[in-house]
PDB file of C-alpha atoms in Angstrom:
ATOM      1  CA  GLY A   1      70.504 145.407  60.109  1.00  0.00           C
ATOM      2  CA  GLY A   2      71.710 144.973  63.792  1.00  0.00           C
ATOM      3  CA  VAL A   3      69.142 142.311  63.554  1.00  0.00           C
ATOM      4  CA  LEU A   4      69.698 141.098  60.637  1.00  0.00           C
ATOM      5  CA  CYS A   5      73.846 140.431  61.728  1.00  0.00           C
ATOM      6  CA  VAL A   6      72.336 139.180  65.719  1.00  0.00           C
ATOM      7  CA  GLY A   7      70.576 136.667  63.910  1.00  0.00           C
ATOM      8  CA  GLY A   8      72.603 134.832  61.380  1.00  0.00           C
ATOM      9  CA  THR A   9      75.283 135.420  64.292  1.00  0.00           C
ATOM     10  CA  MET A  10      73.118 133.206  66.621  1.00  0.00           C
ATOM     11  CA  HIS A  11      72.290 131.065  63.474  1.00  0.00           C
ATOM     12  CA  LEU A  12      76.891 130.648  63.135  1.00  0.00           C
ATOM     13  CA  ASP A  13      76.651 129.329  66.511  1.00  0.00           C
ATOM     14  CA  ARG A  14      74.171 126.815  66.548  1.00  0.00           C
ATOM     15  CA  GLN A  15      75.373 124.978  62.985  1.00  0.00           C
ATOM     16  CA  GLY A  16      78.341 126.430  61.803  1.00  0.00           C
ATOM     17  CA  GLY A  17      81.204 123.944  62.509  1.00  0.00           C
ATOM     18  CA  ASN A  18      79.918 122.185  65.679  1.00  0.00           C
ATOM     19  CA  PHE A  19      82.047 124.747  67.368  1.00  0.00           C
ATOM     20  CA  SER A  20      82.243 123.336  71.660  1.00  0.00           C
ATOM     21  CA  ALA A  21      83.408 126.595  73.433  1.00  0.00           C
ATOM     22  CA  GLY A  22      85.427 124.586  76.184  1.00  0.00           C
ATOM     23  CA  VAL A  23      87.394 123.319  73.428  1.00  0.00           C
ATOM     24  CA  TYR A  24      90.782 125.255  72.652  1.00  0.00           C
ATOM     25  CA  LYS A  25      93.792 124.783  70.724  1.00  0.00           C
ATOM     26  CA  PRO A  26      95.910 122.713  69.975  1.00  0.00           C
ATOM     27  CA  TYR A  27      92.663 120.381  70.427  1.00  0.00           C
ATOM     28  CA  LEU A  28      90.263 120.635  67.097  1.00  0.00           C
ATOM     29  CA  ASN A  29      86.996 119.146  68.407  1.00  0.00           C
ATOM     30  CA  ALA A  30      85.530 117.978  71.468  1.00  0.00           C
ATOM     31  CA  ASP A  31      87.182 113.763  71.130  1.00  0.00           C
ATOM     32  CA  ASP A  32      90.320 115.252  70.152  1.00  0.00           C
ATOM     33  CA  LEU A  33      89.698 117.079  74.132  1.00  0.00           C
ATOM     34  CA  THR A  34      88.488 113.952  75.414  1.00  0.00           C
ATOM     35  CA  ASN A  35      91.190 111.345  73.840  1.00  0.00           C
ATOM     36  CA  TYR A  36      93.884 113.520  76.410  1.00  0.00           C
ATOM     37  CA  ARG A  37      91.834 114.651  79.351  1.00  0.00           C
ATOM     38  CA  PRO A  38      93.562 112.474  81.960  1.00  0.00           C
ATOM     39  CA  VAL A  39      91.656 109.096  83.100  1.00  0.00           C
ATOM     40  CA  ARG A  40      91.442 108.018  87.291  1.00  0.00           C
ATOM     41  CA  VAL A  41      91.872 104.431  86.431  1.00  0.00           C
ATOM     42  CA  VAL A  42      90.677 102.420  90.613  1.00  0.00           C
ATOM     43  CA  ASP A  43      92.119  99.077  91.384  1.00  0.00           C
ATOM     44  CA  PRO A  44      89.188  97.489  91.647  1.00  0.00           C
ATOM     45  CA  PHE A  45      91.041  95.118  93.988  1.00  0.00           C
ATOM     46  CA  TRP A  46      91.792  98.005  96.118  1.00  0.00           C
ATOM     47  CA  ALA A  47      87.947  99.485  94.691  1.00  0.00           C
ATOM     48  CA  LYS A  48      86.329  95.911  97.009  1.00  0.00           C
ATOM     49  CA  GLY A  49      89.149  96.930  99.539  1.00  0.00           C
ATOM     50  CA  ALA A  50      87.756 100.186 100.009  1.00  0.00           C
ATOM     51  CA  ALA A  51      84.720  99.089 100.099  1.00  0.00           C
ATOM     52  CA  THR A  52      84.529  96.807 102.437  1.00  0.00           C
ATOM     53  CA  PHE A  53      86.255  98.575 105.406  1.00  0.00           C
ATOM     54  CA  GLY A  54      82.980 101.553 104.428  1.00  0.00           C
ATOM     55  CA  THR A  55      80.240  99.403 104.912  1.00  0.00           C
ATOM     56  CA  PHE A  56      81.765  97.147 108.225  1.00  0.00           C
ATOM     57  CA  CYS A  57      85.302  98.256 108.937  1.00  0.00           C
ATOM     58  CA  LEU A  58      84.464 102.177 109.671  1.00  0.00           C
ATOM     59  CA  PRO A  59      81.086 102.327 112.596  1.00  0.00           C
ATOM     60  CA  CYS A  60      83.832 101.212 114.988  1.00  0.00           C
ATOM     61  CA  HIS A  61      87.595 102.553 113.273  1.00  0.00           C
ATOM     62  CA  GLN A  62      86.474 105.500 111.410  1.00  0.00           C
ATOM     63  CA  LYS A  63      86.796 107.310 107.413  1.00  0.00           C
ATOM     64  CA  THR A  64      90.440 108.672 109.016  1.00  0.00           C
ATOM     65  CA  GLY A  65      91.306 105.438 110.567  1.00  0.00           C
ATOM     66  CA  LEU A  66      91.568 107.675 113.556  1.00  0.00           C
ATOM     67  CA  GLY A  67      89.554 104.948 116.053  1.00  0.00           C
ATOM     68  CA  ALA A  68      86.632 105.829 118.115  1.00  0.00           C
ATOM     69  CA  PRO A  69      87.113 106.725 121.627  1.00  0.00           C
ATOM     70  CA  SER A  70      86.115 103.648 124.356  1.00  0.00           C
ATOM     71  CA  VAL A  71      84.829 101.948 120.954  1.00  0.00           C
ATOM     72  CA  ALA A  72      87.491 100.364 118.696  1.00  0.00           C
ATOM     73  CA  PRO A  73      91.708 101.492 118.747  1.00  0.00           C
ATOM     74  CA  PRO A  74      93.454 103.269 115.675  1.00  0.00           C
ATOM     75  CA  LEU A  75      94.490 101.676 113.028  1.00  0.00           C
ATOM     76  CA  ALA A  76      95.740 104.702 111.322  1.00  0.00           C
ATOM     77  CA  GLY A  77      99.585 104.867 112.347  1.00  0.00           C
ATOM     78  CA  SER A  78      98.977 101.855 114.286  1.00  0.00           C
ATOM     79  CA  GLU A  79     102.133  99.078 114.661  1.00  0.00           C
ATOM     80  CA  TRP A  80      99.715  96.361 114.588  1.00  0.00           C
ATOM     81  CA  VAL A  81      98.439  97.758 111.139  1.00  0.00           C
ATOM     82  CA  LEU A  82     102.105  99.122 109.379  1.00  0.00           C
ATOM     83  CA  ASP A  83     103.940  95.292 110.746  1.00  0.00           C
ATOM     84  CA  GLU A  84     106.264  93.949 108.358  1.00  0.00           C
ATOM     85  CA  GLY A  85     104.245  91.367 106.744  1.00  0.00           C
ATOM     86  CA  PRO A  86     100.627  91.196 107.120  1.00  0.00           C
ATOM     87  CA  ASN A  87     100.256  88.019 109.198  1.00  0.00           C
ATOM     88  CA  ARG A  88      98.599  89.295 112.796  1.00  0.00           C
ATOM     89  CA  ILE A  89      96.888  91.674 110.885  1.00  0.00           C
ATOM     90  CA  ILE A  90      95.163  89.109 108.584  1.00  0.00           C
ATOM     91  CA  ARG A  91      94.744  86.640 112.186  1.00  0.00           C
ATOM     92  CA  ILE A  92      92.470  89.994 113.514  1.00  0.00           C
ATOM     93  CA  VAL A  93      90.682  90.475 110.688  1.00  0.00           C
ATOM     94  CA  LEU A  94      90.025  86.408 110.533  1.00  0.00           C
ATOM     95  CA  ASN A  95      88.837  85.511 114.063  1.00  0.00           C
ATOM     96  CA  GLY A  96      88.643  88.814 115.690  1.00  0.00           C
ATOM     97  CA  LEU A  97      90.098  90.123 118.577  1.00  0.00           C
ATOM     98  CA  ARG A  98      89.530  90.996 122.537  1.00  0.00           C
ATOM     99  CA  GLY A  99      90.989  92.113 125.966  1.00  0.00           C
ATOM    100  CA  PRO A 100      93.992  94.758 126.639  1.00  0.00           C
ATOM    101  CA  ILE A 101      96.286  95.608 123.421  1.00  0.00           C
ATOM    102  CA  THR A 102      98.201  98.692 123.310  1.00  0.00           C
ATOM    103  CA  VAL A 103      98.101 100.977 120.424  1.00  0.00           C
ATOM    104  CA  LYS A 104      99.881 104.437 119.821  1.00  0.00           C
ATOM    105  CA  GLY A 105     101.374 104.387 123.305  1.00  0.00           C
ATOM    106  CA  THR A 106      97.355 103.884 124.902  1.00  0.00           C
ATOM    107  CA  ASP A 107      95.847 101.244 126.060  1.00  0.00           C
ATOM    108  CA  TRP A 108      93.407  99.303 124.956  1.00  0.00           C
ATOM    109  CA  ASN A 109      89.797  96.941 126.361  1.00  0.00           C
ATOM    110  CA  MET A 110      88.960  95.797 123.225  1.00  0.00           C
ATOM    111  CA  ASP A 111      85.080  94.046 124.491  1.00  0.00           C
ATOM    112  CA  SER A 112      84.853  92.175 121.896  1.00  0.00           C
ATOM    113  CA  MET A 113      85.851  92.428 117.842  1.00  0.00           C
ATOM    114  CA  ALA A 114      84.396  90.312 114.819  1.00  0.00           C
ATOM    115  CA  ALA A 115      86.210  88.070 113.219  1.00  0.00           C
ATOM    116  CA  TRP A 116      85.006  88.412 109.569  1.00  0.00           C
ATOM    117  CA  GLY A 117      86.656  84.994 108.115  1.00  0.00           C
ATOM    118  CA  PRO A 118      83.378  82.547 108.644  1.00  0.00           C
ATOM    119  CA  VAL A 119      81.859  86.894 106.590  1.00  0.00           C
ATOM    120  CA  PHE A 120      84.674  87.432 103.888  1.00  0.00           C
ATOM    121  CA  ASP A 121      85.969  84.447 101.502  1.00  0.00           C
ATOM    122  CA  ASP A 122      89.990  85.172 101.714  1.00  0.00           C
ATOM    123  CA  GLU A 123      89.697  87.703  98.393  1.00  0.00           C
ATOM    124  CA  THR A 124      88.485  90.122 100.544  1.00  0.00           C
ATOM    125  CA  VAL A 125      90.118  89.860 103.072  1.00  0.00           C
ATOM    126  CA  ALA A 126      93.308  90.560 101.471  1.00  0.00           C
ATOM    127  CA  ALA A 127      91.697  93.229  99.942  1.00  0.00           C
ATOM    128  CA  VAL A 128      90.647  95.286 103.339  1.00  0.00           C
ATOM    129  CA  VAL A 129      94.348  94.587 104.927  1.00  0.00           C
ATOM    130  CA  THR A 130      95.607  95.622 101.650  1.00  0.00           C
ATOM    131  CA  TYR A 131      93.339  98.872 102.041  1.00  0.00           C
ATOM    132  CA  ILE A 132      94.417  99.815 105.783  1.00  0.00           C
ATOM    133  CA  ARG A 133      98.116  98.902 105.399  1.00  0.00           C
ATOM    134  CA  GLY A 134      98.215 100.404 102.240  1.00  0.00           C
ATOM    135  CA  ASN A 135      95.806 104.087 102.171  1.00  0.00           C
ATOM    136  CA  LYS A 136      98.196 106.802 101.340  1.00  0.00           C
ATOM    137  CA  ASN A 137      95.241 109.114 103.442  1.00  0.00           C
ATOM    138  CA  TRP A 138      97.062 107.458 106.001  1.00  0.00           C
ATOM    139  CA  GLY A 139     100.121 108.001 105.740  1.00  0.00           C
ATOM    140  CA  HIS A 140      99.836 104.188 105.187  1.00  0.00           C
ATOM    141  CA  THR A 141     102.936 102.476 102.199  1.00  0.00           C
ATOM    142  CA  MET A 142     102.839  98.632 103.502  1.00  0.00           C
ATOM    143  CA  PRO A 143     102.132  96.167 100.139  1.00  0.00           C
ATOM    144  CA  ALA A 144      99.385  94.573  98.796  1.00  0.00           C
ATOM    145  CA  VAL A 145      98.440  91.264 100.701  1.00  0.00           C
ATOM    146  CA  THR A 146      97.184  88.277  98.217  1.00  0.00           C
ATOM    147  CA  LYS A 147      94.735  85.647  98.279  1.00  0.00           C
ATOM    148  CA  GLU A 148      97.273  82.950  98.604  1.00  0.00           C
ATOM    149  CA  GLU A 149      98.529  84.397 101.956  1.00  0.00           C
ATOM    150  CA  VAL A 150      95.187  84.643 103.588  1.00  0.00           C
ATOM    151  CA  ALA A 151      94.038  81.475 102.188  1.00  0.00           C
ATOM    152  CA  ALA A 152      97.623  79.907 104.133  1.00  0.00           C
ATOM    153  CA  ILE A 153      97.341  82.192 107.246  1.00  0.00           C
ATOM    154  CA  ARG A 154      92.891  80.241 108.002  1.00  0.00           C
ATOM    155  CA  LYS A 155      94.285  77.188 107.113  1.00  0.00           C
ATOM    156  CA  SER A 156      97.666  77.574 109.534  1.00  0.00           C
ATOM    157  CA  VAL A 157      94.418  78.905 112.027  1.00  0.00           C
ATOM    158  CA  GLY A 158      92.157  76.114 111.012  1.00  0.00           C
ATOM    159  CA  GLY A 159      89.264  76.091 112.877  1.00  0.00           C
ATOM    160  CA  ARG A 160      89.109  78.689 115.989  1.00  0.00           C
ATOM    161  CA  GLU A 161      86.775  79.517 117.006  1.00  0.00           C
ATOM    162  CA  SER A 162      87.744  82.449 119.871  1.00  0.00           C
ATOM    163  CA  GLN A 163      89.463  85.808 119.391  1.00  0.00           C
ATOM    164  CA  TRP A 164      93.012  86.685 119.441  1.00  0.00           C
ATOM    165  CA  THR A 165      95.399  88.537 122.095  1.00  0.00           C
ATOM    166  CA  SER A 166      97.588  90.474 121.912  1.00  0.00           C
ATOM    167  CA  ALA A 167      99.324  88.291 123.518  1.00  0.00           C
ATOM    168  CA  GLU A 168      98.474  85.523 121.464  1.00  0.00           C
ATOM    169  CA  LEU A 169      99.267  87.954 118.892  1.00  0.00           C
ATOM    170  CA  LYS A 170     102.624  89.447 119.476  1.00  0.00           C
ATOM    171  CA  ALA A 171     104.265  85.231 119.595  1.00  0.00           C
ATOM    172  CA  VAL A 172     103.325  85.198 116.245  1.00  0.00           C
ATOM    173  CA  PRO A 173     105.838  86.200 113.225  1.00  0.00           C
ATOM    174  CA  ALA A 174     105.095  89.454 111.809  1.00  0.00           C
ATOM    175  CA  LYS A 175     105.894  88.081 108.292  1.00  0.00           C
TER     176      LYS A 175
END
């Protein structure tokens, strides 16, 4: 009799009313449970900035944004990144950076940071600058940068082919 009971129970478990062990009250079925499960929505603009950073900026500035000694200064907590406006950091991304710069009280002598303006369109520059200025993992909460802001700066610097120096950037209004 015990074999019949176990066999019958196994049959009911497999065939009996679509029971799912992962569904508990107050949900009635798996679809009901799925509909109430929180969904993580990633802003595609933010994702583009994160992907661009991960491919082009991370090798020097690191995932943590803390930079690497003798390679690149930190972005996390940098006064250049957290300036009241994005005018300077957009220029750095567009045209690159060379020479001495002080970041978070430490002097860096930048051999050369690449100019990404010839490679990236305005939306990509805006996305990566938004990612850097708004990266909550680094304690940043600056607002998004628009492709229109980037386009205006790209137009204002015209055909500039040389990288910026920190002295030149200090002469540029922050916003």
